[in-house]
């Protein structure tokens, strides 16, 4: 059975080849090809889209910044038009954001920002909605690494450490 894969900012930056944020581009693109071949279902949280846009806006070289912005716009458009190997996750409801805000003080004490918290909450939601599928966050960052729920286990199984292949790329 295919997996549900939530693509984090760190991965998207490498896929889009954003200068200064693309050190693992080759390995990330190879892993993306594997995920496409296995027909996994990719999703990009709105937090990742916003964060990638912010990182692109900070690229020092104006020409590189413009080219990265154009790649970004093209890829997000492809996703919105069902032409990409992933779909954007819809903007959260007001109620969802209110729940995230309730959780944020505890998250902040663990040095997890609002963007990563929202991705974690999207992962929890995907786990509830796709109980028979493996659901994991594809990330290169330690804060979200390990958000993996194996197929056909309930959310109550809690946060699991990802297997080596899931967190490596």
Coordinates of N, CA and C in Angstrom, one line a residue, residues 28-164:
X28 N 17.9 14.2 -2.3 CA 16.5 14.5 -2.2 C 15.8 14.2 -3.5
X29 N 16.3 14.6 -4.6 CA 15.7 14.4 -5.9 C 15.7 12.9 -6.2
X30 N 16.7 12.2 -5.8 CA 16.7 10.7 -6.0 C 15.6 10.1 -5.2
X31 N 15.4 10.5 -4.0 CA 14.4 9.9 -3.1 C 13.0 10.3 -3.7
X32 N 12.9 11.5 -4.2 CA 11.6 11.9 -4.8 C 11.2 11.0 -6.0
X33 N 12.2 10.7 -6.8 CA 12.0 9.7 -7.9 C 11.5 8.4 -7.4
X34 N 12.1 7.9 -6.3 CA 11.6 6.7 -5.7 C 10.2 6.7 -5.2
X35 N 9.8 7.9 -4.6 CA 8.5 8.0 -4.0 C 7.5 8.1 -5.2
X36 N 7.8 8.7 -6.3 CA 6.9 8.7 -7.4 C 6.8 7.3 -8.0
X37 N 7.9 6.6 -8.1 CA 7.8 5.2 -8.6 C 6.9 4.3 -7.8
X38 N 6.9 4.5 -6.5 CA 6.1 3.7 -5.6 C 4.7 4.2 -5.4
X39 N 4.4 5.3 -6.1 CA 3.0 5.8 -6.1 C 2.6 6.3 -4.7
X40 N 3.5 6.8 -3.9 CA 3.2 7.4 -2.7 C 2.5 8.7 -2.9
X41 N 1.7 9.1 -2.0 CA 0.8 10.3 -2.1 C 1.5 11.5 -1.3
X42 N 2.0 12.5 -2.0 CA 2.7 13.6 -1.4 C 1.8 14.8 -1.1
X43 N 2.0 15.4 0.0 CA 1.3 16.6 0.4 C 2.3 17.7 0.9
X44 N 2.0 18.9 0.5 CA 2.8 20.0 1.0 C 1.9 20.9 1.9
X45 N 2.3 21.0 3.2 CA 1.5 21.9 4.1 C 1.7 23.4 3.7
X46 N 0.7 24.2 4.0 CA 0.8 25.6 3.7 C 2.0 26.2 4.4
X47 N 2.3 25.7 5.6 CA 3.5 26.3 6.3 C 4.7 26.1 5.5
X48 N 4.9 25.0 4.8 CA 6.1 24.8 4.0 C 6.1 25.7 2.8
X49 N 5.0 25.9 2.2 CA 4.9 26.9 1.1 C 5.3 28.3 1.5
X50 N 4.7 28.7 2.6 CA 5.1 30.1 3.1 C 6.5 30.1 3.5
X51 N 7.0 29.1 4.2 CA 8.4 29.2 4.7 C 9.4 29.1 3.5
X52 N 9.1 28.3 2.5 CA 10.0 28.3 1.3 C 10.0 29.6 0.6
X53 N 8.8 30.3 0.5 CA 8.8 31.6 -0.1 C 9.6 32.6 0.7
X54 N 9.6 32.5 2.0 CA 10.4 33.4 2.8 C 11.9 33.2 2.6
X55 N 12.3 31.9 2.6 CA 13.7 31.6 2.3 C 14.2 32.1 1.0
X56 N 13.3 31.9 0.0 CA 13.7 32.4 -1.4 C 13.9 33.9 -1.4
X57 N 13.0 34.7 -0.7 CA 13.1 36.1 -0.6 C 14.4 36.6 0.1
X58 N 15.0 35.7 0.8 CA 16.3 36.1 1.5 C 17.5 35.7 0.7
X59 N 17.4 35.1 -0.5 CA 18.6 34.8 -1.3 C 19.3 36.1 -1.6
X60 N 20.6 36.1 -1.4 CA 21.4 37.4 -1.5 C 21.4 37.8 -3.0
X61 N 21.7 37.0 -3.9 CA 21.9 37.3 -5.3 C 20.5 37.5 -6.0
X62 N 20.3 38.7 -6.5 CA 19.0 39.0 -7.0 C 18.6 38.2 -8.2
X63 N 19.5 37.8 -9.1 CA 19.2 37.0 -10.2 C 18.9 35.5 -9.7
X64 N 19.6 35.0 -8.8 CA 19.3 33.7 -8.2 C 18.0 33.7 -7.5
X65 N 17.7 34.8 -6.8 CA 16.5 34.9 -6.1 C 15.3 34.9 -7.0
X66 N 15.4 35.6 -8.1 CA 14.3 35.7 -9.1 C 14.1 34.3 -9.7
X67 N 15.2 33.6 -10.1 CA 15.0 32.3 -10.7 C 14.4 31.3 -9.8
X68 N 14.9 31.3 -8.5 CA 14.3 30.4 -7.5 C 12.8 30.7 -7.3
X69 N 12.5 32.0 -7.3 CA 11.1 32.4 -7.1 C 10.2 31.9 -8.3
X70 N 10.8 32.0 -9.5 CA 10.0 31.5 -10.6 C 9.8 30.0 -10.6
X71 N 10.9 29.2 -10.2 CA 10.7 27.8 -10.0 C 9.7 27.5 -8.9
X72 N 9.7 28.2 -7.9 CA 8.8 28.0 -6.8 C 7.3 28.2 -7.2
X73 N 7.1 29.4 -7.9 CA 5.7 29.7 -8.4 C 5.3 28.6 -9.4
X74 N 6.1 28.2 -10.3 CA 5.8 27.1 -11.2 C 5.4 25.8 -10.6
X75 N 6.2 25.5 -9.5 CA 5.9 24.2 -8.8 C 4.7 24.2 -8.0
X76 N 4.4 25.3 -7.3 CA 3.2 25.5 -6.5 C 2.0 25.5 -7.5
X77 N 2.1 26.2 -8.6 CA 1.0 26.1 -9.6 C 0.7 24.7 -10.1
X78 N 1.8 24.0 -10.4 CA 1.6 22.6 -10.8 C 0.9 21.8 -9.7
X79 N 1.2 22.0 -8.5 CA 0.6 21.3 -7.4 C -0.9 21.6 -7.3
X80 N -1.2 22.9 -7.4 CA -2.6 23.4 -7.4 C -3.4 22.9 -8.6
X81 N -2.7 22.6 -9.7 CA -3.4 22.1 -10.9 C -3.3 20.6 -11.1
X82 N -3.0 19.9 -10.0 CA -2.8 18.4 -10.0 C -1.9 17.9 -11.1
X83 N -0.8 18.7 -11.3 CA 0.2 18.3 -12.3 C 1.6 18.0 -11.6
X84 N 1.6 17.9 -10.3 CA 2.8 17.6 -9.6 C 2.7 16.3 -8.8
X85 N 3.8 15.8 -8.3 CA 3.7 14.6 -7.5 C 3.2 14.8 -6.1
X86 N 2.7 15.9 -5.8 CA 2.1 16.2 -4.5 C 1.0 17.3 -4.7
X87 N 0.2 17.4 -3.6 CA -0.9 18.3 -3.6 C -0.7 19.2 -2.3
X88 N -1.0 20.5 -2.5 CA -1.0 21.3 -1.2 C -2.1 20.9 -0.3
X89 N -1.8 21.0 1.0 CA -2.8 20.8 2.0 C -3.6 22.1 2.1
X90 N -4.9 22.0 2.2 CA -5.7 23.2 2.2 C -5.4 24.1 3.4
X91 N -5.7 25.4 3.3 CA -5.5 26.3 4.4 C -6.3 25.7 5.6
X92 N -5.8 25.8 6.8 CA -6.5 25.3 7.9 C -7.7 26.1 8.3
X93 N -8.7 25.5 8.9 CA -9.9 26.2 9.4 C -9.5 27.1 10.6
X94 N -10.4 28.0 10.9 CA -10.1 28.8 12.1 C -10.0 27.9 13.3
X95 N -10.9 26.9 13.4 CA -10.9 26.0 14.6 C -9.6 25.3 14.7
X96 N -9.0 24.8 13.6 CA -7.7 24.2 13.6 C -6.6 25.1 14.1
X97 N -6.6 26.3 13.6 CA -5.6 27.3 14.0 C -5.7 27.6 15.5
X98 N -7.0 27.7 16.0 CA -7.2 27.9 17.4 C -6.6 26.8 18.2
X99 N -6.8 25.5 17.8 CA -6.2 24.4 18.5 C -4.7 24.4 18.4
X100 N -4.1 24.8 17.3 CA -2.7 24.9 17.2 C -2.2 26.0 18.2
X101 N -2.9 27.1 18.3 CA -2.5 28.2 19.2 C -2.5 27.7 20.6
X102 N -3.5 26.9 21.0 CA -3.6 26.3 22.3 C -2.3 25.5 22.6
X103 N -1.8 24.8 21.6 CA -0.7 23.9 21.8 C 0.7 24.6 21.7
X104 N 0.7 25.9 21.1 CA 1.9 26.6 20.9 C 2.8 26.9 22.1
X105 N 2.2 27.3 23.2 CA 3.1 27.6 24.3 C 4.0 26.4 24.7
X106 N 3.4 25.2 24.8 CA 4.2 24.0 25.1 C 5.2 23.7 24.0
X107 N 4.8 23.9 22.7 CA 5.6 23.7 21.6 C 6.8 24.6 21.6
X108 N 6.5 25.9 21.9 CA 7.6 26.9 22.0 C 8.6 26.6 23.1
X109 N 8.2 26.0 24.2 CA 9.1 25.7 25.3 C 10.1 24.6 24.8
X110 N 9.7 23.8 23.8 CA 10.5 22.8 23.3 C 11.3 23.3 22.0
X111 N 11.2 24.6 21.8 CA 11.9 25.3 20.7 C 11.3 24.9 19.3
X112 N 10.1 24.4 19.3 CA 9.4 24.1 18.0 C 8.5 25.3 17.7
X113 N 8.8 25.9 16.5 CA 8.0 27.0 16.1 C 6.7 26.7 15.5
X114 N 5.9 27.7 15.2 CA 4.5 27.6 14.8 C 4.5 26.8 13.4
X115 N 5.4 27.0 12.6 CA 5.4 26.3 11.3 C 5.5 24.8 11.5
X116 N 6.5 24.4 12.3 CA 6.7 23.0 12.5 C 5.5 22.4 13.3
X117 N 5.0 23.2 14.3 CA 3.8 22.7 15.0 C 2.7 22.4 14.1
X118 N 2.4 23.4 13.1 CA 1.3 23.2 12.2 C 1.5 21.9 11.3
X119 N 2.8 21.6 11.0 CA 3.1 20.4 10.2 C 2.8 19.2 11.0
X120 N 3.2 19.2 12.3 CA 3.0 18.1 13.2 C 1.5 17.9 13.3
X121 N 0.7 18.9 13.5 CA -0.8 18.8 13.6 C -1.4 18.3 12.3
X122 N -0.8 18.7 11.1 CA -1.3 18.2 9.8 C -1.0 16.7 9.8
X123 N 0.1 16.3 10.3 CA 0.5 14.8 10.3 C -0.5 14.1 11.2
X124 N -0.8 14.6 12.4 CA -1.8 14.0 13.2 C -3.2 13.8 12.5
X125 N -3.6 14.9 11.8 CA -4.8 14.8 11.1 C -4.8 13.8 10.0
X126 N -3.7 13.7 9.2 CA -3.6 12.7 8.2 C -3.6 11.3 8.8
X127 N -3.0 11.1 9.9 CA -3.0 9.8 10.6 C -4.4 9.4 10.9
X128 N -5.2 10.3 11.4 CA -6.6 10.0 11.7 C -7.4 9.7 10.4
X129 N -7.2 10.4 9.3 CA -7.9 10.3 8.1 C -7.5 9.1 7.2
X130 N -6.3 8.6 7.4 CA -5.7 7.5 6.6 C -5.2 6.4 7.5
X131 N -6.1 5.8 8.2 CA -5.7 4.8 9.2 C -5.0 3.6 8.6
X132 N -5.2 3.3 7.4 CA -4.7 2.1 6.8 C -3.3 2.3 6.1
X133 N -2.9 3.6 6.0 CA -1.7 3.9 5.3 C -0.6 4.3 6.3
X134 N 0.6 4.1 5.8 CA 1.8 4.7 6.5 C 1.7 6.2 6.3
X135 N 1.9 7.0 7.3 CA 1.9 8.4 7.2 C 3.2 8.9 7.8
X136 N 3.9 9.7 7.1 CA 5.2 10.2 7.6 C 5.5 11.6 7.0
X137 N 6.4 12.3 7.8 CA 6.8 13.6 7.4 C 8.2 13.4 6.8
X138 N 8.4 13.8 5.5 CA 9.7 13.8 4.9 C 10.4 15.1 5.2
X139 N 11.4 15.0 6.0 CA 12.1 16.2 6.5 C 13.6 15.9 6.6
X140 N 14.4 16.9 6.6 CA 15.8 16.8 6.8 C 16.2 17.5 8.2
X141 N 15.1 17.9 8.9 CA 15.3 18.6 10.2 C 15.0 17.7 11.3
X142 N 15.7 17.9 12.4 CA 15.5 17.0 13.6 C 14.1 17.2 14.3
X143 N 13.6 18.4 14.2 CA 12.3 18.7 15.0 C 11.1 17.8 14.5
X144 N 11.1 17.5 13.2 CA 10.0 16.8 12.7 C 10.4 15.3 12.3
X145 N 11.7 15.0 12.4 CA 12.1 13.6 12.1 C 11.4 12.7 13.1
X146 N 11.1 11.6 12.7 CA 10.4 10.6 13.5 C 8.9 10.7 13.5
X147 N 8.3 11.6 12.8 CA 6.9 11.6 12.7 C 6.5 10.6 11.6
X148 N 6.4 9.4 12.1 CA 6.0 8.2 11.2 C 5.0 7.4 11.9
X149 N 3.9 7.1 11.3 CA 2.9 6.2 11.8 C 2.8 5.1 10.8
X150 N 3.1 3.9 11.2 CA 3.0 2.7 10.3 C 1.6 2.5 9.9
X151 N 1.5 1.8 8.8 CA 0.1 1.4 8.3 C -0.7 0.6 9.3
X152 N -2.0 0.9 9.3 CA -3.0 0.2 10.1 C -2.7 0.2 11.6
X153 N -2.0 1.2 12.1 CA -1.9 1.4 13.6 C -2.7 2.7 13.9
X154 N -3.3 2.8 15.0 CA -4.0 4.0 15.4 C -3.1 5.1 15.8
X155 N -3.5 6.3 15.8 CA -2.8 7.5 16.3 C -2.3 7.3 17.7
X156 N -3.1 6.5 18.5 CA -2.7 6.3 19.9 C -1.3 5.6 20.0
X157 N -0.8 5.0 18.9 CA 0.5 4.4 19.1 C 1.6 5.5 19.3
X158 N 1.2 6.7 19.0 CA 2.1 7.8 19.3 C 3.2 8.1 18.3
X159 N 4.1 8.9 18.6 CA 5.2 9.3 17.7 C 6.2 8.1 17.7
X160 N 6.5 7.7 16.5 CA 7.4 6.6 16.3 C 8.7 7.2 15.6
X161 N 9.8 6.6 15.9 CA 11.0 6.9 15.2 C 10.9 6.4 13.8
X162 N 11.3 7.2 12.8 CA 11.2 6.8 11.4 C 12.3 5.7 11.2
X163 N 12.0 4.8 10.2 CA 13.1 3.9 9.8 C 14.1 4.7 9.1
X164 N 15.3 4.1 9.0 CA 16.5 4.8 8.4 C 16.1 5.4 7.1

